[in-house]
Short mmCIF file of C-alpha atoms in Angstrom, two decimals:
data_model
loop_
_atom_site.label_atom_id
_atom_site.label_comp_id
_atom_site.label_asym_id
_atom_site.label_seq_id
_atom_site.Cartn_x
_atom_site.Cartn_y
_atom_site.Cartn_z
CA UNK A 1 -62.94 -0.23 -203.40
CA UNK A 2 -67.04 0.74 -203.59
CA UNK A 3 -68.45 -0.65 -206.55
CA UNK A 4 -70.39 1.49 -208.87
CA UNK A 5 -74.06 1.54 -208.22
CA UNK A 6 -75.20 4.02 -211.77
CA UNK A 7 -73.50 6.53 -213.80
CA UNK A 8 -75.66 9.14 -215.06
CA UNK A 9 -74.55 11.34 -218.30
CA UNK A 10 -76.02 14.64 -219.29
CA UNK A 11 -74.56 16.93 -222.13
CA UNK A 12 -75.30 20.35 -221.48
CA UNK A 13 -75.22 23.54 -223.98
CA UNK A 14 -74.58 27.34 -221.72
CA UNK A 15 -74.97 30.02 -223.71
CA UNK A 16 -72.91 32.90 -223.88
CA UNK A 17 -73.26 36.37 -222.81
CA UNK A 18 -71.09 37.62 -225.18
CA UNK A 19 -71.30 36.22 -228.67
CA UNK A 20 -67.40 35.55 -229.54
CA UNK A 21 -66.32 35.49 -233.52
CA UNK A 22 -62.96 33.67 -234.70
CA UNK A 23 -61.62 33.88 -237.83
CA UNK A 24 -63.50 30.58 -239.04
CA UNK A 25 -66.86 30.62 -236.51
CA UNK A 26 -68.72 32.40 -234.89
CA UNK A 27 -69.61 30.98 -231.12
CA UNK A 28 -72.91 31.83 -229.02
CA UNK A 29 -72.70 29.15 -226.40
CA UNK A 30 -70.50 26.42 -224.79
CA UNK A 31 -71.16 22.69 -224.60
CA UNK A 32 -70.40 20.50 -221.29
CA UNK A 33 -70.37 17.07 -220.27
CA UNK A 34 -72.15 16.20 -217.02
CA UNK A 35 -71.05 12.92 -214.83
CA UNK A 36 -72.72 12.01 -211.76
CA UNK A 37 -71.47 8.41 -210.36
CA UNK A 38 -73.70 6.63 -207.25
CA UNK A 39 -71.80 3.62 -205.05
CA UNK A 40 -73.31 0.95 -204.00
CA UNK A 41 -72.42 2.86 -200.39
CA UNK A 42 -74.19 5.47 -201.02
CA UNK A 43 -71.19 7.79 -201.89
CA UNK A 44 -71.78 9.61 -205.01
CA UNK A 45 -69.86 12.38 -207.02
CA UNK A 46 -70.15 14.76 -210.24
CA UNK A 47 -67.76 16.14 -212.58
CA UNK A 48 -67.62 17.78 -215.87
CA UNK A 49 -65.83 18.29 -218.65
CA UNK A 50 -65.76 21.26 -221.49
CA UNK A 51 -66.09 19.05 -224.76
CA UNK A 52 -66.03 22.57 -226.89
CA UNK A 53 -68.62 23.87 -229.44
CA UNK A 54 -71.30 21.83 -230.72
CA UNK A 55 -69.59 18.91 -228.76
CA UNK A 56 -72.43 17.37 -226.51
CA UNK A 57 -73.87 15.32 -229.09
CA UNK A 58 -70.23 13.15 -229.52
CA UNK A 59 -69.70 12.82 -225.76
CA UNK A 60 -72.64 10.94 -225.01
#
C-alpha cells in the first residue's frame, strides 16, 4: 500500500450560465470540492465532490 506523500484541498465556486430560482433561493453558481492526493511513489490522483450552494467554505 503507497503511503501518502500530501493531500491538497481546494473549494471551488462555477458559476452558472443560467441563473436557476427555487421556491426558497435563488442559485447563480455551484460550489465543488477539489482533492488532489501525491504518494510517496510518485502516483498521484484528483477527485471532486459537489458540496451544493454556498458549500465550499464547510468542506475545507
Amino acid at each position: 500500500m503507497p503511503i501518502i506523500e500530501s493531500v491538497s484541498v481546494a473549494a471551488v465556486a462555477v458559476p452558472l450560465d443560467k441563473i436557476t430560482s427555487f421556491s426558497t433561493r435563488t442559485v447563480s453558481e455551484r460550489h465543488y470540492c477539489l482533492v488532489k492526493v501525491r504518494g510517496k511513489d510518485g502516483n498521484e490522483g484528483i477527485g471532486f465532490c459537489y458540496v451544493g450552494s454556498a458549500g465550499g467554505d464547510f468542506a475545507v
